[in-house]
Amino acid sequence: MSPQPAIAFLGLGRMGTPMATNLAKAGFPLVLHNRTHAKAEALATQLDATTAGTAREAAAAAEIVLTMLADEAALRAAYDGPDGVLAGLRPGSVAVDMGTTGPIGVARLATAVAARGGDLIDAPVSGSTAAAEAAALTVMAGGAPAAVDRVRPVLQAVGRTVYHLGPVGSGSAMKLAVNAVIFALGQAVSEALVLAERAGIDRALAYDVFENSAVAAPMVKYRHDAFLRPDDTPAAFALRLAAKDLRLITTLAADLGVPIPQATTNLQVIDAAIEAGLADHDMSAIATYLRHLPHP
């Protein structure tokens, strides 16, 4: 049996840390890099992994470079410059972007990676942090079939279901379609919860009805605490990141000539909530924002 390929893993946030942990459990040698180096050092000790001081060093030490970063700006910062991934990327390597970058950003990155003799796979994920911890994410991959097949064992180590959706950019487009539904559902739950409260129904009781009704999607269940105790529950998906994704969604829709009135409305409301000071709050804070609006 051939040894597992070394993986450079960049981005050890709420999702990245459990994903890296599952890769280590699956036997992949890891080289960790994070903007906060101490975080990479601490996790490396737990996982018996190594660390790299720069993204370039991480890429140079691995056959597969996997990034789980917040947005395209963070991704480009990791890839560009004399200490970036591109400077250290080995010819024949596969770069896997698992964040929500958007098809335009992914296309730019694919061109840069190809110029270094590598292949890019866009493989964003859907699922909660609990799903990340359980290696039960849904992975949406776009890229050349041979490159996707090469990294499939890596993707299967973090995801329960892996879809190959087409060429580079397909995974990113599918993730935006999924997130369009998530934001619509999140706002609908927020509005309905505030409506029930204003009608005199206890918040917890109303939410219990949601969880045992036709609207009981998995997201409704795992966001239970965020909706019921917004002040005591850490943000799982900050509104500022939701706004970023919705701008990617509306840009893609405009490029494709697709009308998306629901997503447009969701972005307007989220922007207003951010303006009200809720940027770093969970997306469930739309309910908080609505509670404090003046009565029409």
Short mmCIF file of C-alpha atoms in Angstrom, two decimals:
data_model
loop_
_atom_site.label_atom_id
_atom_site.label_comp_id
_atom_site.label_asym_id
_atom_site.label_seq_id
_atom_site.Cartn_x
_atom_site.Cartn_y
_atom_site.Cartn_z
CA MET A 1 0.00 0.00 0.00
CA SER A 2 1.45 3.35 -1.05
CA PRO A 3 1.85 6.00 1.66
CA GLN A 4 -0.73 8.73 1.96
CA PRO A 5 0.22 12.00 0.22
CA ALA A 6 1.32 14.90 2.39
CA ILE A 7 -1.25 17.67 2.72
CA ALA A 8 -0.55 21.34 3.42
CA PHE A 9 -3.61 22.62 5.32
CA LEU A 10 -4.11 26.39 5.54
CA GLY A 11 -6.88 27.94 7.63
CA LEU A 12 -7.54 26.53 11.09
CA GLY A 13 -10.79 28.26 11.96
CA ARG A 14 -14.01 26.78 13.28
CA MET A 15 -14.39 24.50 10.27
CA GLY A 16 -10.76 24.05 9.32
CA THR A 17 -9.62 22.68 12.68
CA PRO A 18 -12.00 19.68 12.77
CA MET A 19 -11.38 19.04 9.07
CA ALA A 20 -7.62 18.92 9.62
CA THR A 21 -8.19 16.68 12.62
CA ASN A 22 -10.15 14.19 10.52
CA LEU A 23 -7.47 14.18 7.84
CA ALA A 24 -4.90 13.31 10.49
CA LYS A 25 -7.17 10.53 11.80
CA ALA A 26 -7.36 9.16 8.25
CA GLY A 27 -3.58 8.87 8.18
CA PHE A 28 -2.64 11.83 5.99
CA PRO A 29 0.64 13.55 6.95
CA LEU A 30 -0.18 17.20 7.58
CA VAL A 31 1.78 20.43 7.31
CA LEU A 32 -0.25 23.13 9.06
CA HIS A 33 -0.13 26.86 8.43
CA ASN A 34 -2.32 29.50 9.98
CA ARG A 35 -2.21 33.28 10.15
CA THR A 36 -1.95 32.87 13.93
CA HIS A 37 1.04 30.56 14.10
CA ALA A 38 0.45 29.58 17.73
CA LYS A 39 -2.84 27.99 16.72
CA ALA A 40 -1.08 25.85 14.13
CA GLU A 41 1.57 24.86 16.66
CA ALA A 42 -1.02 23.82 19.25
CA LEU A 43 -2.99 21.71 16.79
CA ALA A 44 0.16 20.17 15.32
CA THR A 45 1.10 18.95 18.80
CA GLN A 46 -2.31 17.30 19.18
CA LEU A 47 -2.23 15.69 15.73
CA ASP A 48 1.46 14.78 15.52
CA ALA A 49 1.67 17.06 12.49
CA THR A 50 4.27 19.61 11.44
CA THR A 51 3.93 23.34 10.89
CA ALA A 52 5.25 25.81 8.35
CA GLY A 53 6.07 29.44 9.04
CA THR A 54 4.81 30.57 5.62
CA ALA A 55 2.31 29.36 3.06
CA ARG A 56 5.21 28.91 0.64
CA GLU A 57 6.96 26.49 2.99
CA ALA A 58 3.74 24.56 3.53
CA ALA A 59 3.09 24.18 -0.20
CA ALA A 60 6.68 23.14 -0.89
CA ALA A 61 6.36 20.31 1.64
CA ALA A 62 3.17 18.78 0.26
CA GLU A 63 1.59 17.15 -2.78
CA ILE A 64 -1.86 18.54 -2.00
CA VAL A 65 -2.54 22.07 -0.75
CA LEU A 66 -5.91 22.47 0.96
CA THR A 67 -7.28 25.86 2.00
CA MET A 68 -10.26 26.61 4.24
CA LEU A 69 -10.28 30.40 4.37
CA ALA A 70 -12.95 33.04 4.98
CA ASP A 71 -13.09 34.77 1.61
CA GLU A 72 -11.30 35.48 -1.65
CA ALA A 73 -9.19 38.23 -0.10
CA ALA A 74 -7.82 35.80 2.48
CA LEU A 75 -7.27 33.17 -0.21
CA ARG A 76 -5.35 35.55 -2.44
CA ALA A 77 -3.26 36.71 0.52
CA ALA A 78 -2.33 33.08 1.17
CA TYR A 79 -1.47 32.37 -2.47
CA ASP A 80 0.22 35.55 -3.69
CA GLY A 81 3.60 37.12 -2.93
CA PRO A 82 7.07 35.73 -2.28
CA ASP A 83 5.85 33.75 0.76
CA GLY A 84 2.59 32.57 -0.80
CA VAL A 85 1.42 29.16 -1.92
CA LEU A 86 2.16 29.83 -5.59
CA ALA A 87 5.81 30.53 -4.81
CA GLY A 88 6.20 27.10 -3.21
CA LEU A 89 3.74 24.99 -5.21
CA ARG A 90 5.32 21.88 -6.67
CA PRO A 91 4.66 21.02 -10.34
CA GLY A 92 2.04 18.26 -10.41
CA SER A 93 0.47 19.33 -7.12
CA VAL A 94 -3.26 19.65 -6.61
CA ALA A 95 -4.62 22.74 -4.86
CA VAL A 96 -8.02 22.33 -3.21
CA ASP A 97 -10.01 25.41 -2.22
CA MET A 98 -12.71 24.38 0.27
CA GLY A 99 -13.92 27.86 1.22
CA THR A 100 -16.70 29.87 -0.43
CA THR A 101 -14.74 31.87 -2.98
CA GLY A 102 -17.13 32.19 -5.92
CA PRO A 103 -16.62 31.06 -9.53
CA ILE A 104 -14.80 34.23 -10.63
CA GLY A 105 -12.21 34.00 -7.87
CA VAL A 106 -11.83 30.26 -8.43
CA ALA A 107 -11.21 30.80 -12.16
CA ARG A 108 -8.47 33.33 -11.40
CA LEU A 109 -6.84 30.94 -8.96
CA ALA A 110 -7.08 28.00 -11.38
CA THR A 111 -5.16 29.99 -14.01
CA ALA A 112 -2.43 30.88 -11.53
CA VAL A 113 -2.12 27.29 -10.28
CA ALA A 114 -1.98 25.93 -13.84
CA ALA A 115 0.86 28.35 -14.61
CA ARG A 116 2.82 26.63 -11.83
CA GLY A 117 2.12 23.18 -13.29
CA GLY A 118 -0.63 22.23 -10.86
CA ASP A 119 -4.36 21.53 -10.89
CA LEU A 120 -7.03 23.37 -8.93
CA ILE A 121 -10.12 21.76 -7.46
CA ASP A 122 -12.83 23.94 -5.96
CA ALA A 123 -14.49 21.83 -3.29
CA PRO A 124 -16.56 23.96 -0.89
CA VAL A 125 -18.51 22.20 1.81
CA SER A 126 -21.96 22.39 3.33
CA GLY A 127 -22.69 21.50 6.93
CA SER A 128 -22.37 22.66 10.51
CA THR A 129 -19.31 22.54 12.74
CA ALA A 130 -20.80 19.36 14.23
CA ALA A 131 -20.83 17.86 10.73
CA ALA A 132 -17.21 18.94 10.28
CA GLU A 133 -16.28 17.24 13.54
CA ALA A 134 -18.08 14.05 12.47
CA ALA A 135 -16.51 14.06 8.97
CA ALA A 136 -20.08 14.30 7.67
CA LEU A 137 -19.87 17.38 5.44
CA THR A 138 -21.27 17.52 1.92
CA VAL A 139 -18.44 18.28 -0.51
CA MET A 140 -19.19 19.93 -3.87
CA ALA A 141 -16.23 19.54 -6.21
CA GLY A 142 -15.38 21.14 -9.53
CA GLY A 143 -12.33 20.29 -11.61
CA ALA A 144 -10.75 17.92 -14.11
CA PRO A 145 -11.90 14.32 -13.50
CA ALA A 146 -8.37 12.99 -13.01
CA ALA A 147 -7.54 15.67 -10.45
CA VAL A 148 -10.80 15.12 -8.56
CA ASP A 149 -10.19 11.37 -8.49
CA ARG A 150 -6.70 11.99 -7.15
CA VAL A 151 -7.97 13.98 -4.17
CA ARG A 152 -11.20 12.01 -3.64
CA PRO A 153 -9.76 10.07 -0.65
CA VAL A 154 -8.89 13.42 0.94
CA LEU A 155 -12.39 14.77 0.37
CA GLN A 156 -13.93 11.56 1.69
CA ALA A 157 -11.92 11.92 4.90
CA VAL A 158 -13.83 15.13 5.71
CA GLY A 159 -17.16 14.55 3.98
CA ARG A 160 -19.87 11.94 4.06
CA THR A 161 -20.93 12.76 0.49
CA VAL A 162 -18.67 13.95 -2.32
CA TYR A 163 -20.20 15.28 -5.55
CA HIS A 164 -18.16 15.94 -8.69
CA LEU A 165 -20.31 18.54 -10.40
CA GLY A 166 -18.26 19.45 -13.47
CA PRO A 167 -15.25 21.61 -14.40
CA VAL A 168 -13.52 24.15 -12.17
CA GLY A 169 -16.07 26.59 -10.78
CA SER A 170 -18.93 24.09 -10.65
CA GLY A 171 -18.42 23.32 -6.98
CA SER A 172 -18.37 26.99 -6.12
CA ALA A 173 -21.53 27.68 -8.12
CA MET A 174 -23.33 24.81 -6.39
CA LYS A 175 -22.25 26.07 -2.96
CA LEU A 176 -23.71 29.48 -3.75
CA ALA A 177 -26.98 27.85 -4.81
CA VAL A 178 -27.09 25.94 -1.51
CA ASN A 179 -26.32 29.07 0.47
CA ALA A 180 -29.06 30.99 -1.32
CA VAL A 181 -31.51 28.53 0.23
CA ILE A 182 -29.81 28.73 3.64
CA PHE A 183 -30.11 32.52 3.79
CA ALA A 184 -33.71 32.44 2.61
CA LEU A 185 -34.58 29.85 5.26
CA GLY A 186 -32.68 31.73 7.94
CA GLN A 187 -34.56 34.94 7.26
CA ALA A 188 -37.90 33.13 7.03
CA VAL A 189 -37.32 31.51 10.43
CA SER A 190 -36.29 34.86 11.90
CA GLU A 191 -39.41 36.60 10.61
CA ALA A 192 -41.73 33.77 11.66
CA LEU A 193 -40.21 33.54 15.15
CA VAL A 194 -40.65 37.26 15.77
CA LEU A 195 -44.19 37.03 14.39
CA ALA A 196 -45.04 34.24 16.84
CA GLU A 197 -43.49 36.17 19.74
CA ARG A 198 -45.46 39.30 18.91
CA ALA A 199 -48.60 37.15 18.89
CA GLY A 200 -47.87 36.24 22.51
CA ILE A 201 -46.32 32.80 21.98
CA ASP A 202 -43.28 31.84 24.05
CA ARG A 203 -40.12 31.87 21.93
CA ALA A 204 -38.95 28.41 22.96
CA LEU A 205 -42.39 26.91 22.41
CA ALA A 206 -42.66 28.50 18.96
CA TYR A 207 -39.27 27.13 17.98
CA ASP A 208 -40.24 23.70 19.25
CA VAL A 209 -43.17 23.81 16.85
CA PHE A 210 -40.81 24.73 13.98
CA GLU A 211 -38.63 21.73 14.81
CA ASN A 212 -41.62 19.40 14.71
CA SER A 213 -43.38 20.80 11.66
CA ALA A 214 -43.00 20.79 7.89
CA VAL A 215 -40.21 23.42 8.14
CA ALA A 216 -37.93 21.23 10.29
CA ALA A 217 -34.90 21.31 8.01
CA PRO A 218 -31.57 20.19 9.51
CA MET A 219 -30.45 23.83 9.73
CA VAL A 220 -33.51 24.71 11.79
CA LYS A 221 -32.58 21.98 14.26
CA TYR A 222 -28.89 22.73 14.64
CA ARG A 223 -29.46 26.49 14.96
CA HIS A 224 -31.82 25.96 17.89
CA ASP A 225 -29.56 27.60 20.47
CA ALA A 226 -28.61 30.51 18.22
CA PHE A 227 -32.25 31.47 17.73
CA LEU A 228 -33.36 30.90 21.32
CA ARG A 229 -30.33 32.31 23.15
CA PRO A 230 -28.64 34.68 20.69
CA ASP A 231 -26.69 36.53 23.39
CA ASP A 232 -25.18 33.36 24.86
CA THR A 233 -24.39 31.36 21.71
CA PRO A 234 -21.17 31.85 19.71
CA ALA A 235 -21.64 32.90 16.08
CA ALA A 236 -21.59 29.90 13.77
CA PHE A 237 -22.03 31.97 10.60
CA ALA A 238 -21.41 35.69 11.06
CA LEU A 239 -23.64 38.14 9.21
CA ARG A 240 -20.62 39.78 7.56
CA LEU A 241 -19.77 36.43 5.94
CA ALA A 242 -23.40 35.92 4.94
CA ALA A 243 -23.32 39.30 3.21
CA LYS A 244 -20.12 38.30 1.42
CA ASP A 245 -21.72 35.09 0.16
CA LEU A 246 -24.91 36.87 -0.89
CA ARG A 247 -22.86 39.31 -2.97
CA LEU A 248 -21.21 36.35 -4.67
CA ILE A 249 -24.67 34.88 -5.26
CA THR A 250 -26.12 38.06 -6.75
CA THR A 251 -23.03 38.57 -8.91
CA LEU A 252 -23.27 35.03 -10.29
CA ALA A 253 -26.99 35.49 -10.93
CA ALA A 254 -26.37 38.74 -12.79
CA ASP A 255 -23.67 37.09 -14.91
CA LEU A 256 -26.06 34.25 -15.79
CA GLY A 257 -29.12 36.45 -16.27
CA VAL A 258 -31.05 34.70 -13.50
CA PRO A 259 -33.61 36.72 -11.48
CA ILE A 260 -33.19 36.11 -7.74
CA PRO A 261 -35.56 38.47 -5.89
CA GLN A 262 -35.40 36.41 -2.67
CA ALA A 263 -31.60 36.60 -2.42
CA THR A 264 -31.67 40.30 -3.27
CA THR A 265 -34.10 40.95 -0.41
CA ASN A 266 -32.03 38.80 1.97
CA LEU A 267 -28.93 40.84 1.17
CA GLN A 268 -30.76 44.11 1.78
CA VAL A 269 -31.95 42.95 5.20
CA ILE A 270 -28.56 41.56 6.19
CA ASP A 271 -26.85 44.79 5.13
CA ALA A 272 -29.31 46.71 7.31
CA ALA A 273 -28.59 44.41 10.26
CA ILE A 274 -24.85 44.92 9.76
CA GLU A 275 -25.40 48.68 9.68
CA ALA A 276 -27.20 48.27 13.01
CA GLY A 277 -24.03 46.81 14.54
CA LEU A 278 -24.62 43.05 14.13
CA ALA A 279 -21.85 42.23 11.63
CA ASP A 280 -20.09 39.72 13.88
CA HIS A 281 -23.29 38.17 15.21
CA ASP A 282 -24.64 34.88 13.92
CA MET A 283 -27.00 35.01 10.93
CA SER A 284 -29.81 34.13 13.35
CA ALA A 285 -29.38 37.70 14.64
CA ILE A 286 -31.71 38.77 11.85
CA ALA A 287 -34.41 37.95 14.41
CA THR A 288 -32.71 40.27 16.91
CA TYR A 289 -32.62 43.01 14.28
CA LEU A 290 -36.31 42.56 13.48
CA ARG A 291 -37.30 42.63 17.17
CA HIS A 292 -35.80 46.09 17.53
CA LEU A 293 -37.31 47.65 14.42
CA PRO A 294 -40.05 50.18 15.13
CA HIS A 295 -43.61 49.00 14.55
CA PRO A 296 -44.87 49.89 11.06
#
